[in-house]
Coordinates of C-alpha atoms and ligand atoms in Angstrom, one line a residue:
Chain A
M1305 CA 3.7 3.9 1.6
V1306 CA 5.7 7.0 1.9
I1307 CA 7.3 6.5 -1.6
L1308 CA 3.4 5.5 -3.0
R1309 CA 2.4 8.6 -1.9
S1310 CA 3.9 10.8 -4.4
L1311 CA 3.5 8.8 -7.6
R1312 CA 2.8 10.0 -10.6
I1313 CA 0.6 8.2 -12.8
L1314 CA -0.6 8.6 -16.1
G1315 CA -4.6 7.3 -16.9
I1316 CA -6.4 6.3 -20.1
E1317 CA -9.5 6.3 -20.7
T1318 CA -11.7 4.8 -24.1
S1319 CA -14.3 2.5 -22.8
C1320 CA -17.1 4.4 -24.8
D1321 CA -16.9 7.6 -26.7
E1322 CA -14.9 9.4 -25.0
T1323 CA -10.9 9.8 -25.6
A1324 CA -9.3 10.9 -22.7
A1325 CA -6.2 11.4 -20.4
A1326 CA -5.2 12.5 -17.3
V1327 CA -2.0 12.9 -14.9
V1328 CA -2.6 12.6 -11.0
E1329 CA 0.2 12.5 -8.3
G1330 CA -0.9 10.5 -5.4
G1331 CA -3.9 9.1 -6.2
S1332 CA -5.7 12.5 -5.6
M1333 CA -3.7 15.5 -7.1
V1334 CA -5.4 16.2 -10.1
C1335 CA -1.8 17.2 -13.0
S1336 CA -4.5 17.3 -16.0
S1337 CA -7.2 16.2 -17.4
V1338 CA -8.2 16.0 -21.1
V1339 CA -10.6 14.6 -22.5
A1340 CA -11.7 14.5 -26.3
S1341 CA -15.7 13.7 -26.5
Q1342 CA -16.9 12.2 -29.6
A1343 CA -20.7 12.8 -28.8
E1344 CA -20.7 14.5 -32.1
R1345 CA -19.4 12.0 -34.7
H1346 CA -22.1 9.6 -32.9
A1347 CA -24.9 12.4 -33.0
R1348 CA -26.6 11.5 -36.4
F1349 CA -27.0 8.0 -35.2
G1350 CA -28.5 8.9 -32.2
G1351 CA -26.6 6.2 -29.8
V1352 CA -22.6 5.3 -30.1
V1353 CA -21.3 3.3 -32.4
P1354 CA -18.9 0.9 -31.4
E1355 CA -16.7 0.6 -34.8
I1356 CA -16.6 4.4 -35.0
A1357 CA -15.8 4.9 -31.4
S1358 CA -13.0 2.1 -31.8
R1359 CA -11.6 4.0 -34.8
L1360 CA -11.7 7.7 -33.7
H1361 CA -9.9 6.4 -30.7
V1362 CA -6.9 5.2 -32.3
D1363 CA -7.3 8.6 -34.5
V1364 CA -6.9 11.2 -31.5
I1365 CA -5.0 8.7 -28.9
T1366 CA -2.1 10.2 -29.4
D1367 CA -2.5 13.7 -29.2
V1368 CA -4.8 13.2 -26.3
I1369 CA -2.3 11.9 -24.5
A1370 CA 0.5 14.6 -25.4
R1371 CA -2.1 17.3 -24.3
A1372 CA -2.2 16.1 -20.7
L1373 CA 1.6 15.6 -20.5
V1374 CA 1.9 18.9 -21.5
E1375 CA -0.6 20.4 -19.1
A1376 CA 0.5 18.7 -16.4
G1377 CA 4.3 20.1 -17.3
L1378 CA 5.5 16.5 -17.3
D1379 CA 7.2 14.2 -19.9
F1380 CA 7.1 10.4 -20.5
P1381 CA 10.3 9.5 -18.3
E1382 CA 8.9 11.3 -15.3
L1383 CA 6.0 9.4 -15.0
D1384 CA 5.9 6.5 -12.5
A1385 CA 2.9 4.6 -13.8
V1386 CA 0.4 3.9 -16.5
A1387 CA -3.2 2.7 -16.5
A1388 CA -6.1 2.2 -18.7
T1389 CA -9.8 1.4 -18.5
H1390 CA -9.5 -2.2 -19.2
G1391 CA -13.5 -2.8 -18.6
P1392 CA -16.6 -3.0 -19.0
G1393 CA -16.8 -1.1 -22.3
L1394 CA -16.6 -1.5 -26.0
A1395 CA -14.3 -4.2 -26.4
G1396 CA -13.0 -2.2 -29.4
A1397 CA -12.5 0.7 -27.6
L1398 CA -11.3 -0.5 -24.8
L1399 CA -8.5 -2.5 -26.6
V1400 CA -7.2 1.2 -27.6
G1401 CA -7.0 2.5 -24.5
V1402 CA -5.1 -0.9 -23.1
S1403 CA -2.9 -0.7 -25.8
A1404 CA -1.8 2.7 -25.5
A1405 CA -1.1 1.7 -21.8
K1406 CA 1.1 -0.7 -22.3
A1407 CA 3.2 0.9 -25.0
I1408 CA 4.0 3.2 -23.0
A1409 CA 4.9 0.5 -19.9
L1410 CA 6.9 -1.3 -22.4
A1411 CA 8.7 2.3 -23.4
H1412 CA 9.6 3.4 -20.1
G1413 CA 10.0 0.4 -18.0
I1414 CA 6.9 1.6 -15.5
P1415 CA 4.2 -0.7 -14.2
Y1416 CA 0.9 -1.1 -15.8
I1417 CA -2.4 -1.2 -14.3
G1418 CA -5.5 -2.1 -15.8
V1419 CA -8.2 -0.5 -14.1
N1420 CA -12.3 -1.5 -13.7
H1421 CA -14.3 1.9 -15.0
L1422 CA -17.2 1.4 -12.4
E1423 CA -14.6 1.3 -9.4
A1424 CA -13.1 4.6 -11.3
H1425 CA -16.6 6.3 -11.2
L1426 CA -16.7 5.4 -7.4
Y1427 CA -12.9 7.0 -6.3
A1428 CA -14.0 10.4 -8.8
A1429 CA -15.5 11.8 -5.4
F1430 CA -11.7 11.3 -3.7
L1431 CA -10.1 13.3 -6.3
E1432 CA -12.2 17.0 -4.9
E1433 CA -12.6 15.0 -1.0
P1434 CA -9.2 12.9 -0.3
D1435 CA -10.4 12.7 2.5
L1436 CA -14.2 11.5 1.8
V1437 CA -15.5 9.0 4.9
L1438 CA -16.3 5.5 4.6
P1439 CA -18.3 3.9 4.7
M1440 CA -20.6 5.5 1.7
V1441 CA -22.9 4.7 -0.4
V1442 CA -22.9 5.4 -4.2
L1443 CA -24.9 6.0 -6.6
L1444 CA -23.6 5.6 -9.5
A1445 CA -25.5 6.4 -12.5
S1446 CA -24.7 6.8 -16.5
G1447 CA -26.0 5.7 -19.8
G1448 CA -24.7 2.1 -19.6
H1449 CA -24.6 1.5 -15.9
T1450 CA -27.3 2.6 -12.6
M1451 CA -25.8 1.1 -9.6
I1452 CA -26.2 1.4 -5.5
V1453 CA -23.2 0.6 -4.2
H1454 CA -22.2 0.0 -0.5
M1455 CA -18.5 1.0 -0.3
I1456 CA -17.6 -0.3 3.3
D1457 CA -13.7 0.7 2.7
H1458 CA -11.5 1.1 0.1
G1459 CA -11.5 -2.2 -2.7
R1460 CA -14.5 -3.3 -0.3
Y1461 CA -17.7 -3.1 -2.0
V1462 CA -21.4 -4.6 -2.0
V1463 CA -23.9 -3.8 -5.1
L1464 CA -26.8 -3.1 -3.1
G1465 CA -29.6 -2.7 -6.3
R1466 CA -29.0 -2.5 -9.8
T1467 CA -30.7 -1.4 -13.0
V1468 CA -32.7 -4.6 -14.5
D1469 CA -33.6 -3.4 -17.6
D1470 CA -32.4 0.0 -19.1
A1471 CA -30.0 2.2 -17.1
A1472 CA -31.0 5.7 -16.1
G1473 CA -29.2 7.5 -18.7
E1474 CA -30.3 5.6 -21.4
C1475 CA -33.9 6.5 -20.3
F1476 CA -32.6 9.9 -20.7
D1477 CA -31.7 9.0 -24.4
K1478 CA -34.7 7.5 -25.5
V1479 CA -37.1 9.9 -24.5
A1480 CA -34.5 12.5 -25.8
R1481 CA -34.4 10.6 -29.1
F1482 CA -38.3 10.4 -29.1
A1483 CA -39.0 13.8 -28.5
G1484 CA -36.5 14.9 -31.3
L1485 CA -34.4 16.4 -28.7
G1486 CA -31.2 14.4 -30.3
Y1487 CA -28.2 12.5 -29.0
P1488 CA -27.0 12.7 -26.0
G1489 CA -30.7 13.0 -24.4
G1490 CA -29.4 14.2 -20.6
P1491 CA -28.4 17.4 -21.3
A1492 CA -31.1 18.5 -23.4
I1493 CA -33.6 17.4 -21.2
D1494 CA -31.7 18.9 -18.1
R1495 CA -31.6 22.2 -19.9
L1496 CA -35.3 22.0 -21.2
A1497 CA -36.6 20.8 -17.8
I1498 CA -35.6 24.0 -16.0
D1499 CA -38.6 25.8 -17.4
G1500 CA -41.1 23.1 -16.9
D1501 CA -42.9 21.9 -14.2
P1502 CA -42.6 18.5 -12.8
T1503 CA -45.7 17.9 -11.5
S1504 CA -47.5 18.2 -14.8
I1505 CA -47.8 14.8 -15.8
R1506 CA -47.3 11.7 -13.5
F1507 CA -45.1 9.2 -14.3
P1508 CA -44.8 5.9 -12.9
R1509 CA -41.8 5.3 -10.5
P1510 CA -41.8 1.3 -11.1
M1511 CA -40.7 -0.6 -8.1
L1512 CA -40.1 2.0 -5.9
D1513 CA -40.6 -0.2 -2.7
E1514 CA -39.1 -3.3 -4.1
G1515 CA -35.5 -3.3 -2.6
Y1516 CA -32.8 -1.3 -4.3
D1517 CA -33.2 -2.5 -8.0
F1518 CA -34.6 -0.5 -10.8
S1519 CA -36.2 -0.6 -13.6
F1520 CA -36.6 2.3 -16.3
S1521 CA -38.3 0.3 -19.2
G1522 CA -41.3 0.8 -18.2
L1523 CA -41.1 4.4 -17.4
K1524 CA -39.5 5.1 -21.0
T1525 CA -43.3 3.3 -22.4
A1526 CA -45.2 5.4 -20.4
V1527 CA -43.9 8.3 -21.6
I1528 CA -43.7 7.3 -25.7
N1529 CA -47.9 6.6 -24.8
H1530 CA -48.4 10.0 -22.8
V1531 CA -46.8 12.4 -25.8
R1532 CA -48.9 9.6 -28.8
N1533 CA -52.1 10.4 -26.7
H1534 CA -51.1 14.2 -26.1
P1535 CA -48.9 15.3 -28.9
D1536 CA -49.5 18.6 -28.0
D1537 CA -47.8 19.1 -24.6
D1538 CA -45.6 21.3 -23.6
L1539 CA -42.0 20.0 -24.0
P1540 CA -40.7 21.5 -21.3
D1541 CA -43.2 20.3 -18.7
L1542 CA -42.6 17.3 -20.3
C1543 CA -38.9 17.1 -20.0
A1544 CA -39.3 18.3 -16.0
S1545 CA -41.8 15.3 -15.1
V1546 CA -39.6 12.8 -17.0
Q1547 CA -36.4 14.0 -15.5
E1548 CA -39.0 14.3 -12.2
A1549 CA -39.9 10.2 -11.9
I1550 CA -36.3 9.5 -12.7
V1551 CA -34.9 11.5 -10.4
D1552 CA -37.3 10.6 -7.8
T1553 CA -36.7 7.0 -8.1
L1554 CA -32.9 7.1 -7.6
V1555 CA -32.8 9.4 -4.8
I1556 CA -35.5 7.6 -2.4
K1557 CA -34.0 4.0 -2.9
L1558 CA -30.4 6.1 -2.2
M1559 CA -31.1 8.0 0.7
R1560 CA -33.4 4.3 2.1
A1561 CA -29.8 2.3 1.5
A1562 CA -28.0 4.8 3.4
R1563 CA -29.8 4.6 5.9
E1564 CA -30.0 0.8 5.9
V1565 CA -26.5 0.1 5.8
D1566 CA -26.0 3.3 8.4
A1567 CA -23.6 5.2 5.8
K1568 CA -21.4 8.2 6.8
A1569 CA -21.8 9.9 3.5
V1570 CA -23.8 9.5 -0.2
V1571 CA -22.1 9.9 -3.2
I1572 CA -22.9 10.4 -6.9
G1573 CA -21.6 9.3 -9.8
G1574 CA -21.5 8.5 -13.7
G1575 CA -23.1 10.8 -16.8
V1576 CA -26.9 11.1 -15.4
A1577 CA -25.0 12.6 -11.6
A1578 CA -23.8 15.5 -14.1
N1579 CA -28.4 16.5 -13.8
T1580 CA -28.9 19.5 -12.4
A1581 CA -32.1 18.1 -10.7
L1582 CA -30.6 15.6 -9.5
R1583 CA -27.7 17.0 -7.5
T1584 CA -30.2 19.4 -6.0
R1585 CA -31.9 16.3 -4.8
V1586 CA -29.3 14.6 -3.3
L1587 CA -28.2 17.5 -1.4
D1588 CA -31.5 18.9 0.0
E1589 CA -32.3 14.4 0.9
A1590 CA -29.4 14.4 3.1
A1591 CA -29.1 17.2 4.4
R1592 CA -32.8 17.0 5.8
A1593 CA -31.6 12.8 6.5
G1594 CA -28.3 14.6 8.2
I1595 CA -25.9 12.5 6.2
R1596 CA -23.0 14.0 4.7
A1597 CA -23.7 14.3 0.7
F1598 CA -21.0 14.8 -1.8
V1599 CA -21.2 15.8 -5.5
P1600 CA -18.2 15.7 -7.5
A1601 CA -18.3 18.6 -9.9
R1602 CA -19.8 17.5 -13.3
W1603 CA -16.4 17.0 -15.2
L1604 CA -15.4 14.3 -12.4
C1605 CA -19.1 12.7 -12.9
T1606 CA -18.6 12.1 -16.4
D1607 CA -16.0 10.0 -18.0
N1608 CA -12.9 11.0 -17.5
A1609 CA -9.1 9.5 -16.8
A1610 CA -8.2 11.8 -13.6
M1611 CA -10.7 9.1 -11.8
I1612 CA -8.4 6.2 -14.0
A1613 CA -5.2 7.4 -12.5
S1614 CA -6.8 7.7 -8.8
V1615 CA -8.3 4.5 -8.7
A1616 CA -5.2 3.2 -10.2
W1617 CA -2.6 4.4 -7.4
W1618 CA -5.0 2.8 -4.6
R1619 CA -4.6 -0.9 -6.9
L1620 CA -1.1 -0.3 -7.1
H1621 CA -0.9 -0.6 -3.3
S1622 CA -3.0 -2.9 -3.2
D1623 CA -2.3 -5.4 -5.6
G1624 CA 0.2 -4.3 -7.5
P1625 CA 0.8 -4.1 -10.7
T1626 CA -1.2 -5.6 -13.8
S1627 CA 0.4 -7.9 -16.2
L1628 CA 1.3 -7.2 -19.7
A1629 CA -0.2 -10.8 -20.5
S1630 CA -3.7 -9.4 -19.7
G1631 CA -6.6 -8.2 -22.0
A1632 CA -9.8 -5.8 -22.3
Y1633 CA -12.8 -7.1 -20.3
P1634 CA -16.0 -5.7 -22.1
N1635 CA -18.0 -7.1 -19.3
L1636 CA -15.9 -6.8 -16.3
R1637 CA -18.2 -6.5 -13.4
L1638 CA -17.5 -4.5 -10.0
P1639 CA -15.4 -6.8 -7.5
V1640 CA -17.3 -7.3 -5.0
V1641 CA -17.0 -8.9 -1.3
G1642 CA -19.0 -11.4 0.6
Chain B
M1154 CA 24.2 1.1 -35.2
A1155 CA 20.1 1.5 -35.9
H1156 CA 17.3 -1.0 -34.3
L1157 CA 13.7 -1.1 -35.8
L1158 CA 11.4 -2.3 -33.6
C1159 CA 8.6 -4.5 -36.0
I1160 CA 4.6 -5.1 -35.3
D1161 CA 2.4 -6.6 -37.7
T1162 CA -1.2 -7.8 -36.1
S1163 CA -3.2 -7.5 -39.2
T1164 CA -4.2 -10.7 -39.2
A1165 CA -4.5 -13.8 -36.5
Q1166 CA -0.9 -13.7 -36.5
V1167 CA 0.9 -11.5 -33.4
G1168 CA 4.5 -10.9 -35.3
V1169 CA 7.3 -8.7 -34.0
A1170 CA 10.7 -8.9 -35.1
V1171 CA 13.9 -6.6 -34.3
V1172 CA 16.0 -5.5 -37.5
S1173 CA 19.4 -3.8 -37.3
E1174 CA 22.2 -3.4 -40.6
A1175 CA 23.3 -6.3 -39.0
G1176 CA 20.0 -8.1 -40.5
I1177 CA 17.4 -9.9 -38.7
L1178 CA 17.9 -10.3 -35.5
G1179 CA 14.8 -11.9 -33.9
E1180 CA 11.5 -12.9 -34.5
V1181 CA 8.3 -13.8 -32.9
R1182 CA 5.4 -15.3 -34.7
L1183 CA 2.3 -16.4 -32.8
A1184 CA -0.8 -17.4 -34.5
R1185 CA -3.9 -18.4 -31.7
G1186 CA -6.3 -16.0 -33.1
R1187 CA -7.8 -12.9 -31.3
L1188 CA -5.6 -12.9 -28.3
H1189 CA -3.6 -9.6 -30.3
A1190 CA -4.1 -7.4 -27.2
E1191 CA -2.7 -10.3 -24.5
Q1192 CA 0.1 -10.9 -26.4
L1193 CA 1.6 -8.5 -28.1
A1194 CA 3.0 -6.2 -25.2
P1195 CA 4.6 -9.7 -23.9
A1196 CA 5.9 -10.7 -27.4
V1197 CA 7.7 -7.2 -27.9
S1198 CA 8.9 -7.4 -23.9
Y1199 CA 10.3 -11.0 -24.2
L1200 CA 12.7 -9.9 -27.7
L1201 CA 14.0 -6.7 -26.9
A1202 CA 15.0 -9.1 -24.1
E1203 CA 16.5 -11.6 -25.4
L1204 CA 18.5 -9.3 -27.8
D1205 CA 19.5 -7.3 -24.8
L1206 CA 18.3 -4.1 -26.1
S1207 CA 16.7 -1.4 -24.3
P1208 CA 13.4 0.1 -25.6
S1209 CA 15.4 3.8 -25.5
G1210 CA 17.8 1.6 -27.6
L1211 CA 15.6 2.3 -31.0
A1212 CA 15.6 4.0 -33.7
A1213 CA 11.8 3.4 -35.3
I1214 CA 9.2 1.9 -35.2
A1215 CA 7.6 -0.2 -38.1
V1216 CA 4.0 -1.3 -38.3
G1217 CA 1.6 -3.1 -40.7
N1218 CA -1.4 -0.7 -40.8
G1219 CA -3.7 -2.7 -42.9
P1220 CA -5.8 -3.5 -44.5
G1221 CA -6.8 -6.8 -42.6
L1222 CA -8.4 -7.6 -39.1
F1223 CA -9.6 -4.6 -37.5
T1224 CA -9.2 -5.0 -34.1
G1225 CA -6.0 -6.9 -34.5
L1226 CA -4.5 -3.7 -36.8
R1227 CA -5.9 -1.2 -33.7
V1228 CA -3.7 -3.0 -31.2
G1229 CA -0.8 -3.0 -33.0
V1230 CA -1.2 0.3 -34.6
T1231 CA -1.9 2.1 -31.3
T1232 CA 1.1 0.3 -29.9
A1233 CA 3.1 1.3 -32.8
K1234 CA 2.1 4.8 -32.6
V1235 CA 1.9 5.4 -29.0
M1236 CA 5.3 3.6 -28.2
A1237 CA 7.0 5.4 -30.9
Q1238 CA 5.7 8.4 -29.1
A1239 CA 7.0 8.0 -25.8
L1240 CA 10.3 6.9 -27.4
R1241 CA 10.5 9.9 -29.4
I1242 CA 10.9 8.1 -32.6
P1243 CA 9.7 7.9 -36.2
V1244 CA 6.9 5.1 -37.4
I1245 CA 7.1 3.3 -40.9
P1246 CA 4.0 2.2 -41.9
V1247 CA 3.7 -0.7 -44.2
S1248 CA 0.8 -2.4 -46.0
S1249 CA 0.3 -5.9 -44.6
L1250 CA -0.4 -6.7 -48.3
D1251 CA 2.6 -5.5 -49.1
L1252 CA 4.1 -7.5 -46.1
L1253 CA 2.6 -10.9 -47.7
A1254 CA 3.7 -10.4 -50.9
Y1255 CA 7.4 -9.3 -50.5
P1256 CA 8.8 -13.2 -49.6
L1257 CA 7.8 -14.3 -53.0
R1258 CA 9.6 -11.7 -54.8
H1259 CA 11.4 -14.1 -56.5
T1260 CA 8.8 -15.5 -58.9
R1261 CA 8.3 -14.2 -62.4
R1262 CA 4.3 -14.7 -62.1
L1263 CA 1.8 -12.2 -60.7
I1264 CA 1.7 -12.1 -57.4
V1265 CA -2.2 -11.6 -55.4
A1266 CA -1.8 -11.1 -51.7
A1267 CA -5.3 -11.5 -50.4
I1268 CA -6.3 -11.2 -47.2
D1269 CA -9.8 -12.6 -45.5
A1270 CA -11.9 -9.8 -45.1
R1271 CA -14.9 -11.7 -43.4
R1272 CA -18.8 -11.9 -45.0
G1273 CA -17.4 -13.5 -48.3
E1274 CA -14.8 -10.5 -49.2
I1275 CA -11.2 -10.2 -49.5
F1276 CA -8.5 -7.5 -49.3
H1277 CA -6.3 -7.5 -52.1
A1278 CA -3.2 -6.4 -54.0
S1279 CA -1.4 -7.7 -57.1
Y1280 CA 2.6 -7.3 -57.8
R1281 CA 5.2 -8.0 -59.8
R1282 CA 9.1 -8.8 -59.1
V1283 CA 11.4 -5.6 -59.9
P1284 CA 14.9 -5.4 -59.4
G1285 CA 15.7 -5.4 -55.6
G1286 CA 11.7 -5.9 -54.4
I1287 CA 7.9 -5.6 -55.5
Q1288 CA 5.7 -3.3 -57.0
R1289 CA 1.7 -3.3 -56.6
L1290 CA 0.0 -3.1 -59.8
G1291 CA -3.1 -0.9 -59.0
A1292 CA -4.7 0.0 -55.6
Y1293 CA -5.3 -1.7 -52.7
Q1294 CA -8.9 -3.1 -53.1
V1295 CA -12.1 -5.2 -51.1
G1296 CA -14.3 -7.6 -53.0
R1297 CA -15.8 -10.7 -53.4
S1298 CA -13.5 -13.6 -53.3
S1299 CA -15.7 -15.2 -56.3
A1300 CA -15.0 -11.6 -58.0
L1301 CA -11.3 -12.1 -58.0
A1302 CA -11.2 -15.5 -58.8
A1303 CA -13.1 -15.3 -62.2
E1304 CA -11.1 -12.0 -63.2
L1305 CA -7.5 -13.8 -62.2
Q1306 CA -9.2 -17.1 -63.9
A1307 CA -10.2 -14.9 -67.3
G1308 CA -6.6 -13.5 -66.9
A1309 CA -4.3 -15.2 -68.9
Q1310 CA -1.5 -14.8 -66.3
E1311 CA -0.1 -17.7 -64.1
V1312 CA -0.5 -16.2 -60.3
L1313 CA 1.1 -16.9 -57.3
L1314 CA -1.7 -16.5 -54.8
V1315 CA -0.6 -15.6 -50.9
G1316 CA -2.8 -14.2 -47.6
D1317 CA -4.9 -16.1 -45.3
G1318 CA -7.8 -15.1 -47.7
A1319 CA -6.7 -17.1 -50.6
V1320 CA -6.3 -20.7 -47.9
R1321 CA -9.7 -19.5 -46.5
Y1322 CA -11.6 -19.3 -50.1
A1323 CA -9.6 -21.7 -52.0
D1324 CA -12.5 -23.5 -53.6
E1325 CA -12.6 -20.4 -55.4
F1326 CA -9.4 -20.2 -56.6
N1327 CA -8.1 -23.5 -57.5
G1328 CA -10.3 -24.8 -60.0
S1329 CA -7.4 -22.9 -62.5
A1330 CA -4.7 -24.1 -63.5
L1331 CA -3.2 -20.6 -63.7
I1332 CA -3.6 -20.0 -59.9
E1333 CA -1.0 -21.8 -57.7
T1334 CA -1.7 -20.8 -53.8
A1335 CA 1.4 -20.5 -51.6
S1336 CA 2.6 -22.6 -49.1
A1337 CA 0.7 -22.1 -45.7
I1338 CA 4.5 -20.7 -43.9
H1339 CA 3.3 -17.6 -45.9
S1340 CA -0.4 -17.1 -44.8
H1341 CA 0.4 -14.4 -42.6
P1342 CA 2.5 -11.1 -42.8
S1343 CA 6.1 -11.6 -41.8
P1344 CA 7.7 -9.5 -39.6
G1345 CA 10.5 -10.1 -41.1
A1346 CA 9.6 -9.0 -44.8
L1347 CA 8.3 -6.4 -42.6
A1348 CA 11.8 -5.6 -41.3
E1349 CA 13.3 -5.9 -44.4
L1350 CA 11.7 -3.5 -46.0
A1351 CA 11.3 -0.5 -42.9
L1352 CA 15.7 -0.9 -42.8
A1353 CA 15.0 0.9 -46.4
R1354 CA 12.7 2.8 -45.9
Y1355 CA 14.4 4.4 -42.5
Q1356 CA 17.8 5.0 -44.4
R1357 CA 15.8 6.3 -46.7
E1358 CA 14.2 8.8 -44.5
E1359 CA 10.9 7.6 -45.7
F1360 CA 9.0 7.3 -41.9
S1361 CA 6.3 9.4 -40.3
Q1362 CA 5.6 11.3 -36.8
P1363 CA 3.5 8.8 -34.7
W1364 CA 0.2 11.3 -34.8
A1365 CA 0.1 10.7 -38.7
I1366 CA 0.0 7.0 -38.9
E1367 CA -3.6 5.7 -39.7
I1368 CA -4.9 2.3 -40.5
L1369 CA -6.1 1.1 -44.2
Y1370 CA -9.3 0.4 -43.4
L1371 CA -10.5 0.0 -46.9
R1372 CA -14.3 -0.1 -45.3
K1373 CA -16.2 2.0 -43.8
A1374 CA -18.1 1.2 -40.5
D1375 CA -21.3 -0.2 -41.1
A1376 CA -23.7 2.5 -39.6
E1377 CA -21.6 5.3 -42.1
A1378 CA -22.3 3.0 -45.1
N1379 CA -26.0 2.3 -43.9
W1380 CA -26.3 6.0 -43.2
E1381 CA -25.2 7.3 -47.0
V1382 CA -27.1 4.7 -48.9
G1383 CA -29.8 5.8 -46.7
R1384 CA -29.8 9.3 -48.0
Ligands
ZN2988 ZN1 -18.6 5.9 -17.2

C-alpha cells in the first residue's frame, strides 16, 4: 500500500445544498477544502428546494473545483483519482457531482470513486485524528439523518439505532421556523440558547429508555403546543430548553451504546454536531465515563468534500474504482455487516 | 486537425458524436430513458477509444444546452463543462431545438421543433431554411401543446413538425392537413447535427469558457414561480 499512501484525490460533494470540492492527500492530509453554501437561496422557502439546489450546483461547480485546485496548488494532471458523493441525497443534485467527477476521470484517465455520504461523515474525524482508535461509536446527526453507528473496523459498520421519524436537524429547523428564527434553524437556536436557561421548560425526551432509536416528531409537537399556550415565554429560554431535550436524548443514547459495545472512542458528525451544547456535553460525558471522545472541527461536521476525498482513499484501497456506468443513488444506505 | 466531442442529453436520448474537418467520425445514440448519468461517460469513453483519440487531443466540446429534460441536461452540460475545464478547452453550446430542426433544413416548409416539456407543455421554436442552414424565427418558447397546435392550424402555412413533443401530442397536431410530423428517426436531437453546427462555430471561434455555459430551462423552479405568484 506504499504506492497508494500518497495518492491525491479530488472529492466533490453536491448531495444537498452545499457545492463543495477538496483535495486530500493520502486519505488524511487536507490540501484544500472549498464549500459554497446555497443556504441563503433556500432561506425564504424555509428548507432546501431540490430543483433550485440542482440548478445552483451546475452554475458553480466549475468555480468550486477551480478554487479547490488553486488552494491546493495543483493542476488536474497532478490528481491521482476523483471522487463524488453518489448517495444518499437529492437525485438531481447528486447527478451534478457524479457527472463532474466522471468528466474529470474521463479527461485524465484517472479512477472515479462513488462515495456514500453517510460513510464520509463517519470518516470526517480521521481528517483531524488519523490515528483514531477502533472500534468506536459515532453519532451522526444532521438535517437528513440521525443514527448511532458502531464502527468495528474500516468499512465495517453496524447501525445500532436511527430515527424513526424526524432527524434531529429537522427538529431544530422546524422549531426555528415555528419560532420565526428563519432557516437554517440549528445555528439560530444555538446562538439564542447561550443566553437561555435549559431547565426553564421541561420538554419530553421520547424513547429515552427504548434501545438506540430516536423519535423527534413528538418533541416538535410539544414545543409547538407549549408556544401556543405560553406565547410570552422568553425565546432564549425556549431555545435552550429545546436544545437541552435534543442533546440529552442524543448523548444519553450515544454513551449507553459506547459502554455496551465497549468502544474505545465516541465521535460525533453531521451538521448537528456543530451545535455548541452537544459538543460540550459529549466531551464531559465521555471524560466522566473514561472513554476517548472526538469532536471534529465544525467545518468537518457539516457537509464538505474533504470527507468525501478521505473515504474515497479508503474505498479505492479496499474496493478499487467505481464503474463509469454507475449512477446516483438517492436512497443509498450505509453498508453494514451482519 | 481539430477534433470536437459533441454531447446532447436534452431528451430521453444520450447522444455523442466526434467530428473533425474530415467529417463526422462516429456517433452513439442510446434512448433508454432516464439513464443519462449511467450511459454518457461510458459512451464518450467508447467512442474516443474506438476512434483511437485521447481526450487531450480534443479541441473543444459542444453540448446541447436545452431546453429539454432538466435532469438529462444537467448531466450533459455538467459533463461538457467540467471535462472542458479539466482539458482547458472551450465549450460550444447549441440549443437542442436547433439540433432537431437542422437535419430537416432541405424542406421549404416551416420547420417547428417541439420537445416534450411534460405537464401538457412543449418547448418549441420555428425555423426556415436559409442558404447553408436554418434560421430561427422568434424566441425559444414553452407552452401548451394545444396552443401551438391551434396557432399552427390558423397559420395557413405548411409545417414540418419534429421532436418527441410532436410525437407525444400527435393527436393534437394530426387534425390539420397543413401539418406533417417528421419520421420518428428525427425525434431526438441529432448528435451529428450538433457536430456540423459546432464545427462551423469552432472555425469562426464562436465558443465560450466552461464556467459561462448555462442551461436553457425556459421555466423557473416551481417553488420560485409559486413564491412570485404568492407575493
Ligand atoms: Zn451530510
